[in-house]
CSV table of C-alpha atoms and ligand atoms in Angstrom, one decimal:
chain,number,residue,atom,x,y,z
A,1,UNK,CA,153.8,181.6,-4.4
A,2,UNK,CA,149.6,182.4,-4.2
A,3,UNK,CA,149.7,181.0,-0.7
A,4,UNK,CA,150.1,182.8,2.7
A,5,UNK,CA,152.9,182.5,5.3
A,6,UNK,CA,153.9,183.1,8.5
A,7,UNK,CA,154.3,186.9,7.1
A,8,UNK,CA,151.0,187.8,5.9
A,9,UNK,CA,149.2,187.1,9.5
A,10,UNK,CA,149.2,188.7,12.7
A,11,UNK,CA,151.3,186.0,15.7
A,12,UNK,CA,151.6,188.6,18.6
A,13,UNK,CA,150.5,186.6,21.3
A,14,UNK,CA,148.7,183.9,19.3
A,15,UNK,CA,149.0,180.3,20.1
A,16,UNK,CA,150.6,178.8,16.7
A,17,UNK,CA,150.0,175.3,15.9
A,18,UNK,CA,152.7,174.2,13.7
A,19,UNK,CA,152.8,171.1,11.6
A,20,UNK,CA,155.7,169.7,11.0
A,21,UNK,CA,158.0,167.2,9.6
A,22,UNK,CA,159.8,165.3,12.6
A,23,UNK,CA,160.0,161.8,10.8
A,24,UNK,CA,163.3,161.6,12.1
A,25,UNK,CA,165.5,158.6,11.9
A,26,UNK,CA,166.3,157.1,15.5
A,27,UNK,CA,168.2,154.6,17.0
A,28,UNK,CA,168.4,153.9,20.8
A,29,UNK,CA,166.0,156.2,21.6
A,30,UNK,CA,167.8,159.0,20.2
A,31,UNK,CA,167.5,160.9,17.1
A,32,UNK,CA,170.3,160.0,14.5
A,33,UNK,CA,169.8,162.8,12.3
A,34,UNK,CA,168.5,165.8,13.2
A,35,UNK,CA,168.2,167.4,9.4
A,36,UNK,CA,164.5,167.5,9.8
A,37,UNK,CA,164.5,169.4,12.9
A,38,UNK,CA,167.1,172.0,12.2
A,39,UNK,CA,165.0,172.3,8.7
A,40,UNK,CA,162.1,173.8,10.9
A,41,UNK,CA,164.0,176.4,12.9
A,42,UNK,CA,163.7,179.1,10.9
A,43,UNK,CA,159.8,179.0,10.9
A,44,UNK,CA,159.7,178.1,14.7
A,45,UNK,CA,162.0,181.0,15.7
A,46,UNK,CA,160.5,183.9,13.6
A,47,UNK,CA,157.0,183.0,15.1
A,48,UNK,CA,158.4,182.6,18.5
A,49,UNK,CA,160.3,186.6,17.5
A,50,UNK,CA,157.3,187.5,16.8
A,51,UNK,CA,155.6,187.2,20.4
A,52,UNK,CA,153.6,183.8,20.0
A,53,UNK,CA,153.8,181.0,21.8
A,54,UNK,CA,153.8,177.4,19.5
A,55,UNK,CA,152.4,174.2,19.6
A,56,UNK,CA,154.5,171.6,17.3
A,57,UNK,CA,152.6,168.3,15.8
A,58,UNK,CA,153.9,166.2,13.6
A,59,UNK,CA,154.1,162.4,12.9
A,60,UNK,CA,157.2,159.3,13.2
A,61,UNK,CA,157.0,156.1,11.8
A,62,UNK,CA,154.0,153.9,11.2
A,63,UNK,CA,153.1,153.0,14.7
A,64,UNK,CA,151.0,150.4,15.4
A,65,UNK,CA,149.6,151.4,18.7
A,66,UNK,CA,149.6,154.4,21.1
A,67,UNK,CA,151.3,152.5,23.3
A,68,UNK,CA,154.3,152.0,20.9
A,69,UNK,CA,156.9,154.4,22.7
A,70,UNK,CA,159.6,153.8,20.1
A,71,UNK,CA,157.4,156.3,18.0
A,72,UNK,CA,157.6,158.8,20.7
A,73,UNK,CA,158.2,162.5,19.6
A,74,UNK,CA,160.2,162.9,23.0
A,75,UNK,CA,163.7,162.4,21.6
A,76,UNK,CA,162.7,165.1,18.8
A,77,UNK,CA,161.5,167.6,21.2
A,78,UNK,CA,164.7,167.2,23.6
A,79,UNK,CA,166.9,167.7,20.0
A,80,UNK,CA,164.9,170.6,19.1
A,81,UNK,CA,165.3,171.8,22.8
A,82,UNK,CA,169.0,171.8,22.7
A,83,UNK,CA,169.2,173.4,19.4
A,84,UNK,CA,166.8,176.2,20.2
A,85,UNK,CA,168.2,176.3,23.8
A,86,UNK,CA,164.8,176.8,25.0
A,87,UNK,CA,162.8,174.1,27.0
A,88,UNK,CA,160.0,172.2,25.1
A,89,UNK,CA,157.3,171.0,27.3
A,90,UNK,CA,155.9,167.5,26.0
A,91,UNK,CA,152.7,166.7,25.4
A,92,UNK,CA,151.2,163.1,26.4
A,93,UNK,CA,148.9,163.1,23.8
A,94,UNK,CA,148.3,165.2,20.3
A,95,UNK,CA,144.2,166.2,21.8
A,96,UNK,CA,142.3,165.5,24.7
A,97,UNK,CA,141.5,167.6,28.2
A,98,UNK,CA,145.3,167.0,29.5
A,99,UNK,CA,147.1,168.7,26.3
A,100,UNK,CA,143.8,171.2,26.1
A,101,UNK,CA,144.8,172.5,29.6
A,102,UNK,CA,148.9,172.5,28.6
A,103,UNK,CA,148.3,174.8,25.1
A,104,UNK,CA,145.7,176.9,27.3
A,105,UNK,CA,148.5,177.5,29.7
A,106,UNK,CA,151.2,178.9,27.0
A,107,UNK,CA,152.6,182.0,27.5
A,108,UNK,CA,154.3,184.0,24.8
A,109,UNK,CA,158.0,182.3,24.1
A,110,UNK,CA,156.9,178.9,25.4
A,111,UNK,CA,157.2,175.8,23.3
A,112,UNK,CA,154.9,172.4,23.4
A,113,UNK,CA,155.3,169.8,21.7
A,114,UNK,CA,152.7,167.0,21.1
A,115,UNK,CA,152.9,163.2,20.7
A,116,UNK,CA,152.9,161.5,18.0
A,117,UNK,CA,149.6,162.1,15.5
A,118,UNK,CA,149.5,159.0,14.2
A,119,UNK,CA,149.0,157.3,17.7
A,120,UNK,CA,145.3,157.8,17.0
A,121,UNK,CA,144.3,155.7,13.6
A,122,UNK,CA,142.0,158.6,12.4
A,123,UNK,CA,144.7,160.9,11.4
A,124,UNK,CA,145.8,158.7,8.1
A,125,UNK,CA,142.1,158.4,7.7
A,126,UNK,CA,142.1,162.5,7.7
A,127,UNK,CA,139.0,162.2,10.5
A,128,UNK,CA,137.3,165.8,11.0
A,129,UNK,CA,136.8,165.2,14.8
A,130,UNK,CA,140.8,164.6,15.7
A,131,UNK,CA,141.0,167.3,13.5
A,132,UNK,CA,138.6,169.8,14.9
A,133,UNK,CA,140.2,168.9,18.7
A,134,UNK,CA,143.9,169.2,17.3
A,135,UNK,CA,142.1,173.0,16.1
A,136,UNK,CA,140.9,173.5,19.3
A,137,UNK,CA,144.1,173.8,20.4
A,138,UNK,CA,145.9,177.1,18.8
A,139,UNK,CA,144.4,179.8,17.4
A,140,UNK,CA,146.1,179.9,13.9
A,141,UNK,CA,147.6,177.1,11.9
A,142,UNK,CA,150.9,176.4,9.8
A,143,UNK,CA,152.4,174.3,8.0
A,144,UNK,CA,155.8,173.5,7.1
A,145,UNK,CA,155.7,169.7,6.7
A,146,UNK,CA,156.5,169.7,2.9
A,147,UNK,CA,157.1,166.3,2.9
A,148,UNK,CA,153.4,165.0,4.3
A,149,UNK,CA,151.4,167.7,2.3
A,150,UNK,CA,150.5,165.4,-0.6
A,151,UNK,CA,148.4,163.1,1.9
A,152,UNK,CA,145.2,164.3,2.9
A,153,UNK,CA,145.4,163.6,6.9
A,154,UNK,CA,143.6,165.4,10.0
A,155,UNK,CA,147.2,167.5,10.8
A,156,UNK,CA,147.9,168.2,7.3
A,157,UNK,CA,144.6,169.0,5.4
A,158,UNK,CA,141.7,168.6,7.8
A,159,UNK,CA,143.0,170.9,10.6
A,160,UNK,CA,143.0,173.8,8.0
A,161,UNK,CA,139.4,174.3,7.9
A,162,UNK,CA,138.9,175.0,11.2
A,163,UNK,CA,141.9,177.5,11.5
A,164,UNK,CA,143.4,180.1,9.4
A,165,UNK,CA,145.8,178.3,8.0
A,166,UNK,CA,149.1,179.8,6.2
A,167,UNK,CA,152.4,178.0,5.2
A,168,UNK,CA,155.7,178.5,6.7
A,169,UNK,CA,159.3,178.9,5.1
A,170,UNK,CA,160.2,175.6,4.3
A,171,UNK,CA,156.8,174.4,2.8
A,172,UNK,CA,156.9,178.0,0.9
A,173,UNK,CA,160.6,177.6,-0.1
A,174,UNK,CA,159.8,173.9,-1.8
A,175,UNK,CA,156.6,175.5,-3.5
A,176,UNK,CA,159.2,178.3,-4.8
A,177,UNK,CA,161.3,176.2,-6.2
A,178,UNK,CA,159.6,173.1,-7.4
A,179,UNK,CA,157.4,175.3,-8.9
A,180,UNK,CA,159.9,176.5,-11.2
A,181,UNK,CA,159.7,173.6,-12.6
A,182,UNK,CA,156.1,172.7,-13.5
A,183,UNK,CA,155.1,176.7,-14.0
A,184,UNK,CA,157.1,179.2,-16.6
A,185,UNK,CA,160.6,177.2,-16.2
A,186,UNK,CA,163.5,178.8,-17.3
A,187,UNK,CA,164.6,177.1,-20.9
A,188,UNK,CA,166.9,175.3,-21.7
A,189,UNK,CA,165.6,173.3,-19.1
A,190,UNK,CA,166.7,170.1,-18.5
A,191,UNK,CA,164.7,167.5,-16.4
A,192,UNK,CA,166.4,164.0,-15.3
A,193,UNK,CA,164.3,160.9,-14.4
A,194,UNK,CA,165.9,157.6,-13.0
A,195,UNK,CA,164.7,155.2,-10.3
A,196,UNK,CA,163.7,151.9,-10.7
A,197,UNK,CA,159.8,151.4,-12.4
A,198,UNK,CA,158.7,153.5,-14.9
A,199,UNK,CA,155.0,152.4,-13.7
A,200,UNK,CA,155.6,154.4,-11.0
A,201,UNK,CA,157.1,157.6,-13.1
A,202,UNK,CA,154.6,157.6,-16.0
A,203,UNK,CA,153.1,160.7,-14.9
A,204,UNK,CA,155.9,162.9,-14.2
A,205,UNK,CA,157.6,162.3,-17.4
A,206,UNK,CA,154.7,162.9,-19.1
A,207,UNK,CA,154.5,166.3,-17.4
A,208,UNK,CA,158.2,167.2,-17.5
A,209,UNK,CA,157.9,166.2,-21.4
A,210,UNK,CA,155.3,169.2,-22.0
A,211,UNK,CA,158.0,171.7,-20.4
A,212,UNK,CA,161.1,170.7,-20.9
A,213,UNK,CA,163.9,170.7,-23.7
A,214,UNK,CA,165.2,167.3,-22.6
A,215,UNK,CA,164.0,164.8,-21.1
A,216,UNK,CA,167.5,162.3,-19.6
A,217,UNK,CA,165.9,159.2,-18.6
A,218,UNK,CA,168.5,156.6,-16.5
A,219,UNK,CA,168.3,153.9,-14.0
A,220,UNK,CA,165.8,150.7,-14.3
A,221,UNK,CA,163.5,152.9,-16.0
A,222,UNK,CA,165.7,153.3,-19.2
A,223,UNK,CA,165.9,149.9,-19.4
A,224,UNK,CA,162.2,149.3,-20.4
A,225,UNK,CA,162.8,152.2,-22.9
A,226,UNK,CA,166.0,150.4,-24.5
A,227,UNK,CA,163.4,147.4,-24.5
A,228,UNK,CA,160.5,149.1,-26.3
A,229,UNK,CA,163.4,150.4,-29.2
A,230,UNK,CA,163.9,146.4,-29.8
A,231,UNK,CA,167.3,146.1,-27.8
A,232,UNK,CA,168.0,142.1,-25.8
A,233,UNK,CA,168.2,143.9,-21.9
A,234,UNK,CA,168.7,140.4,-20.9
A,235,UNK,CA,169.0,140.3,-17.1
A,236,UNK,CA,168.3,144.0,-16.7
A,237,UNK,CA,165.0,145.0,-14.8
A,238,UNK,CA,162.7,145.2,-17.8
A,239,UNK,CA,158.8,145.8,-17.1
A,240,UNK,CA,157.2,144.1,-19.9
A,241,UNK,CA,153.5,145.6,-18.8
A,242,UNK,CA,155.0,149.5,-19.9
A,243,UNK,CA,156.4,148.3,-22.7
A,244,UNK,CA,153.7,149.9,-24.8
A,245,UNK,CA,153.7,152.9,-22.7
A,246,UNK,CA,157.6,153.4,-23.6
A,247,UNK,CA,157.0,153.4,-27.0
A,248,UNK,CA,154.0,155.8,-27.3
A,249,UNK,CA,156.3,158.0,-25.1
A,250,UNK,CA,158.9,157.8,-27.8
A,251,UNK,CA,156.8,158.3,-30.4
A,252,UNK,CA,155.3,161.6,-28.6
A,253,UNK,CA,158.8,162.9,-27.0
A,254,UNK,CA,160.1,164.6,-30.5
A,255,UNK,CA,163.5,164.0,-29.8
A,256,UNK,CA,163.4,165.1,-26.5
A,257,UNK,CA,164.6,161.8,-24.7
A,258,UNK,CA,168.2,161.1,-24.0
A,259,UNK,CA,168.6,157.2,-22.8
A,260,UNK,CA,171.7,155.6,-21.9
A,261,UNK,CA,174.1,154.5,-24.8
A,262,UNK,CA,176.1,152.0,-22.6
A,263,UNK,CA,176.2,151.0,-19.5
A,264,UNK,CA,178.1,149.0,-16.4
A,265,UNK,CA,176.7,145.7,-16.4
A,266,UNK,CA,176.9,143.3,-13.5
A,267,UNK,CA,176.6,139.1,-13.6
A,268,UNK,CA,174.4,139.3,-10.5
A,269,UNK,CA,172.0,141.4,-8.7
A,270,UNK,CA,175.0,142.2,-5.8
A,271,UNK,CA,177.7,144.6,-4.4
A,272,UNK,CA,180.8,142.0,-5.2
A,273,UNK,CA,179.6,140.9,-8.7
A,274,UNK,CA,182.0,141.1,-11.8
A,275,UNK,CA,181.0,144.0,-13.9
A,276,UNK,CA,182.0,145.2,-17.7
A,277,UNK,CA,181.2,148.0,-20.0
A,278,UNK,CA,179.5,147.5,-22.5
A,279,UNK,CA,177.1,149.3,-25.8
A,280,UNK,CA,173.5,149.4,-24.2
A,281,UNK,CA,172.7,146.9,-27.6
A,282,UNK,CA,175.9,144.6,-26.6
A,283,UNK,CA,174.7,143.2,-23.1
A,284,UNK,CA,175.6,139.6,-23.0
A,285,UNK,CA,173.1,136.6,-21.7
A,286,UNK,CA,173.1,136.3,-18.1
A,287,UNK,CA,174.2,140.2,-17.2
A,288,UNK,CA,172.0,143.0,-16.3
A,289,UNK,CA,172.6,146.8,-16.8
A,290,UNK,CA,173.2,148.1,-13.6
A,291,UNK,CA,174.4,152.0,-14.3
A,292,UNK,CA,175.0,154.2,-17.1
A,293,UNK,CA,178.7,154.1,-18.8
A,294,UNK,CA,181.1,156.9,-19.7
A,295,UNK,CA,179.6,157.6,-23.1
A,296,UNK,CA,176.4,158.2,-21.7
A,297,UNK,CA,178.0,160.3,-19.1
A,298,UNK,CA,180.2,162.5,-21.9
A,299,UNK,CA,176.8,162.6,-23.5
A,300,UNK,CA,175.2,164.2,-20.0
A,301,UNK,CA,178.2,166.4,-20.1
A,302,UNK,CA,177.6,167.6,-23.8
A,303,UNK,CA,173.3,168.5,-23.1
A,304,UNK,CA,174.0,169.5,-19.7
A,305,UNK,CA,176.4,172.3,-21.5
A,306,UNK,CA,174.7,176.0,-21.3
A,307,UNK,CA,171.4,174.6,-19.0
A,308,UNK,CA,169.7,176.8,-17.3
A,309,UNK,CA,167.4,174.7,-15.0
A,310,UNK,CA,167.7,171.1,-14.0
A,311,UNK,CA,164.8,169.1,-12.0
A,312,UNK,CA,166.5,165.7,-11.0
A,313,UNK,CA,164.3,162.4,-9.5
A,314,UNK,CA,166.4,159.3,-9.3
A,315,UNK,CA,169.3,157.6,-9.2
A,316,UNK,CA,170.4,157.1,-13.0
A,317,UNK,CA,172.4,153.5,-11.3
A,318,UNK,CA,172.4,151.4,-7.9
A,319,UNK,CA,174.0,153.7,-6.2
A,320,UNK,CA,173.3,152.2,-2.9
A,321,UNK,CA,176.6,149.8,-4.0
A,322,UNK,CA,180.0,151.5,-4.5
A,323,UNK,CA,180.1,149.2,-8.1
A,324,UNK,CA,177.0,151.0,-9.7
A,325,UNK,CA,177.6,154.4,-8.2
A,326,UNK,CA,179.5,156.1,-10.1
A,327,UNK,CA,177.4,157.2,-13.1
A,328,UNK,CA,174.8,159.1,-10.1
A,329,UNK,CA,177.5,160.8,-8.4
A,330,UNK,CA,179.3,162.3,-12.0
A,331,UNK,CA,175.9,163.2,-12.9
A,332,UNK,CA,175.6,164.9,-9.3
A,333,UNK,CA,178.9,166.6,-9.7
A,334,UNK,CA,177.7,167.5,-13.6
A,335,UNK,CA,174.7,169.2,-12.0
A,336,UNK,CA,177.2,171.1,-8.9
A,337,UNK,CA,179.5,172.4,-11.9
A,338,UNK,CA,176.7,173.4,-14.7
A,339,UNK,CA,176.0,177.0,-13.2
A,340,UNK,CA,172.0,176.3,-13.3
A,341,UNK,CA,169.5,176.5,-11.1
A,342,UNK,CA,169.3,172.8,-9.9
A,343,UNK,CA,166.1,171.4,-8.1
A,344,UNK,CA,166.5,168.0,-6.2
A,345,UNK,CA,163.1,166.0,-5.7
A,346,UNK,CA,163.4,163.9,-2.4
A,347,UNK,CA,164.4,160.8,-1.1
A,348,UNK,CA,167.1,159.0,-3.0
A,349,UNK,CA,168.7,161.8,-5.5
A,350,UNK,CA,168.7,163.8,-2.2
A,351,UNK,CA,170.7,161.5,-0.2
A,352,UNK,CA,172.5,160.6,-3.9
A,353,UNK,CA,173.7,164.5,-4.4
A,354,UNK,CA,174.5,164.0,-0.2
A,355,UNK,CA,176.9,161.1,-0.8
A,356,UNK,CA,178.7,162.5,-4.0
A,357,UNK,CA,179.7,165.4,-1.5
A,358,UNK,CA,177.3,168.0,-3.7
A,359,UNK,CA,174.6,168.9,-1.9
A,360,UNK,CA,175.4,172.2,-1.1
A,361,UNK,CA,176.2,173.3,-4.4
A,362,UNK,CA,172.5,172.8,-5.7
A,363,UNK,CA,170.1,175.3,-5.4
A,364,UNK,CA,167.4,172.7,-3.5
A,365,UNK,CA,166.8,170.0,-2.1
A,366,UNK,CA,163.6,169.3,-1.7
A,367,UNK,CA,162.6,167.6,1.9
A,368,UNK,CA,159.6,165.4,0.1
A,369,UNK,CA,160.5,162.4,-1.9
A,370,UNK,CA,156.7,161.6,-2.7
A,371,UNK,CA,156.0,165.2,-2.2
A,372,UNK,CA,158.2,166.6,-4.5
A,373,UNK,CA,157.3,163.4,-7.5
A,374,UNK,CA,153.8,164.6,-6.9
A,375,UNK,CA,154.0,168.0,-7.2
A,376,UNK,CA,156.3,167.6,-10.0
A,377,UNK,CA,153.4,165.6,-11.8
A,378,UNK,CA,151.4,168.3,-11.9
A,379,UNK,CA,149.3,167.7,-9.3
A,380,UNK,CA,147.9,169.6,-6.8
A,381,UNK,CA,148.9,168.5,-3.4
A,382,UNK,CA,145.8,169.1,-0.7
A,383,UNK,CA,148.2,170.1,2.0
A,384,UNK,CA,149.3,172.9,0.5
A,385,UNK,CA,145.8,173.1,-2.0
A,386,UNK,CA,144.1,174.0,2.6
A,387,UNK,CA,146.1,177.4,3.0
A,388,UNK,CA,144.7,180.4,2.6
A,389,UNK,CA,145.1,181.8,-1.0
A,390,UNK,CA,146.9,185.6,-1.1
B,1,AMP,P1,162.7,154.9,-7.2
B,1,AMP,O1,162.3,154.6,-5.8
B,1,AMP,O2,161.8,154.4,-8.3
B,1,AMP,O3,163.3,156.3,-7.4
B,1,AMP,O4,164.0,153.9,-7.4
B,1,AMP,C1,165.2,154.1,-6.7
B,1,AMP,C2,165.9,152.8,-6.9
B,1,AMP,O5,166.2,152.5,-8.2
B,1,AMP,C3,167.3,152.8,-6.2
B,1,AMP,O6,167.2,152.0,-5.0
B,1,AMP,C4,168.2,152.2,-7.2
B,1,AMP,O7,169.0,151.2,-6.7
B,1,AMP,C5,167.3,151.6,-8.3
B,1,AMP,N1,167.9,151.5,-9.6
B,1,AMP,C6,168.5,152.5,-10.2
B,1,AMP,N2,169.0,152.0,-11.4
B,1,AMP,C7,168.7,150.7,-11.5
B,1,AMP,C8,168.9,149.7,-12.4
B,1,AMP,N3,169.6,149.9,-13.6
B,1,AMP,N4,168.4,148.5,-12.2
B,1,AMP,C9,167.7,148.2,-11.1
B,1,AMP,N5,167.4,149.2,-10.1
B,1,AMP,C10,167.9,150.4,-10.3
C-alpha cells in the first residue's frame, strides 16, 4: 500500500484523532452488534501503546436533527469502554469551545469520544469550517473508517488537509486486499458478481472483465444477461433499459462470462411460494428465477477448480429467504473449500458468507459494501485518495 499508517508517524504524546466506523446497529439504546467496534481495537490500542492520547469521531445513522438522541455515539463509547476496559469520556458535541477544552485536557492513555458528526448538516456536505474545528482538535489524523472513505465528508476527506493524516490497520488491511484485486491479481482469478440491478454493477464488471479469467455473474443481474441472449425470463427481474448494455458486454467478454444454466424458480415474489427447477430457457409463464440451480452450482464447482483468487459482490439468489438460499451459501462454502485467496466486498455477500457459517475461512471481508463496489470499480476513493502518500 503507497499510503501511510499509524507506523510511519511519531504518536508519543500526540493527541490522535481517529475516524472511525461506529455505524453500529442498535436497539433499545444499546448496541446490538458490536463487529464495528471490536474491528477498531487494534488501531486504537497500538496508538494508545504508543503513549498518545485519542480522540474517536465517527458517524450513526442518518439523523435528522442534533437533538435526535437515538443517534447518540454514547452506547458505542460505553461498548468500546468495556471491551478496552478503559473509561471513554464523551463528548457533547464533535467541535465547539466545550469538546476544545475536553481534547486540550487529554493526557497520554485517555480516551474521548465525540458525538455524532452528522449532527451538524455540513459534514455530508464535506464543509471546510466543521472540518478545520474537528482539526483543531488533535494534532495528527487517522483513519480507519473503510467503509465511509468513498464519500467526500468533513471527517473523512476534508479534515485531512489540515492535519497529517495517515491510515490505520483496518482501512490499510482493506486497501491490501481489495487491491489485489484491481492491481497485478493473482491469475486464475476468478471474480463473482450477483445482486439485484446490473445498472448499478455496470462499472465493476467492466473492470473485473479487464483482469479477470472469469467473470460468474448470478442473482437478478444474470437475469437481464439471459434476456439480452433471447431467453422468455418471464416473471424474473428483467431491466429492459440494460438490455443493450448486456449484450455489448457479451460481445466484449471473450468467453469470460459464466451465467446461470438453471435455476430455482418461484410462482411469487415470497418466502412460502411453490418453487421448481428448471433449464434457465424452460421458465414457465407466471414464475420468476429466483436462484441459481444445481447445474449451475456443479458448473461453479468445475471453474472454481485450481483458482487462485476470488473477488465476490452479491448474493447469486434471495438469500434473505431460506427457499432461495441455497445456491449463495454452496457458492460460500465453494469459496471456504477452494484454497484461494478469497476477498468479500461488503454488505450482503458479507453477511451471506456470515450466515452459511464461512466467514472465517475467507481471507477478507471487507467492512464497506459501497466502499469495497467502489474501489473495486476502479476508482479512486477520496478518503483514502487525503492520506499522506509514502
Ligand atoms: P445488490 O444490493 O444489488 O447487491 O442486491 C442484493 C439483493 O439482490 C439481495 O437483496 C437479493 O435478494 C437480490 N437478488 C439476488 N438474486 C435475485 C433474483 N434472482 N431476483 C431478484 N432479486 C435478487
Amino acid at each position: 500500500m503507497n499510503k501511510k499508517t499509524v507506523k510511519d508517524i511519531d504518536l508519543k504524546n500526540k493527541r490522535v484523532l481517529m475516524r472511525v466506523d461506529f455505524n453500529v446497529p442498535m436497539a433499545d439504546g444499546k448496541v446490538t452488534d458490536d463487529k464495528r467496534i471490536k474491528a477498531a481495537l487494534p488501531t486504537i490500542k497500538y496508538v494508545l501503546e504508543q503513549g498518545a492520547s485519542i480522540i474517536l469521531m465517527s458517524h450513526l445513522g442518518r439523523p435528522k436533527s442534533a437533538s435526535d438522541l437515538t443517534f447518540s455515539l454514547r452506547a458505542a463509547s460505553e461498548t468500546l469502554s468495556a471491551l478496552l476496559a478503559t473509561p471513554v469520556k464523551m463528548a457533547p458535541d464533535c467541535v465547539g469551545s466545550e469538546v476544545e477544552k475536553m481534547a486540550k485536557e487529554l493526557k497520554a492513555g485517555d480516551v474521548l469520544m465525540l458525538e455524532n458528526t452528522r449532527f451538524h448538516a455540513g459534514e455530508e456536505k464535506n464543509d471546510l469550517d466543521l472540518a478545520k474545528q474537528m482539526a483543531a482538535l488533535g494534532d495528527v489524523y487517522v483513519n480507519d473508517a473503510f467503509g465511509s472513505a468513498h464519500r467526500a465528508h468533513s471527517s473523512t476527506e476534508g479534515i485531512a488537509r489540515f492535519l497529517p493524516a495517515v491510515s490505520g490497520f483496518l482501512m490499510e488491511q482493506e486497501l491490501e486486499y481489495l487491491g489485489r484485486a484491481v492491481a497485478n491479481p493473482v491469475h486464475p482469478y476468478i471474480a463473482i458478481l450477483g445482486g439485484a440491478k446490473i445498472s448499478d454493477k455496470i462499472l465493476v464488471v467492466e473492470t473485473l472483465l479487464s483482469k479477470c479469467d472469469k467473470l460468474i455473474i448470478g442473482g437478478g443481474m444474470a437475469n437481464t444477461f439471459l434476456a439480452a441472449q433471447g431467453l422468455n425470463m418471464q416473471d424474473s427481474l428483467v431491466e429492459a433499459e440494460s438490455l443493450e448494455l448486456a449484450k455489448s458486454i457479451m460481445s466484449k467478454s471473450k468467453g469470460k462470462l459464466i451465467l446461470p444454466v438453471d435455476a430455482v424458480i418461484a410462482d411469487k415474489f415470497e418466502a412460502e411460494a411453490n418453487t421448481q427447477i428448471v433449464d434457465v430457457d424452460k421458465i414457465p409463464a407466471g414464475w420468476r428465477m429466483l436462484d441459481v440451480g444445481p447445474k449451475t452450482l456443479e458448473l461453479y464447482k468445475t471453474s472454481l477448480d485450481g483458482v487462485k483468487l476470488v473477488v465476490w459482490n452479491g448474493p447469486v439468489g434471495v438469500f434473505e429467504m431460506p427457499k432461495f438460499a441455497e445456491g449463495t451459501f454452496a457458492l460460500a462454502r465453494m469459496l471456504a473449500e477452494s484454497g484461494a485467496v478469497t476477498v468479500i466486498g461488503g454488505g450482503d455477500s458479507a453477511s451471506a458468507v456470515k450466515k452459511a457459517g464461512v466467514a472465517k475461512q475467507m481471507t477478507h471481508v471487507s467492512t464497506g459494501g459501497g466502499a469495497s463496489l467502489e474501489f473495486l470499480e476502479g476508482k479512486e476513493l477520496p478518503g483514502v485518495a487525503a492520506l499522506l502518500d509514502k
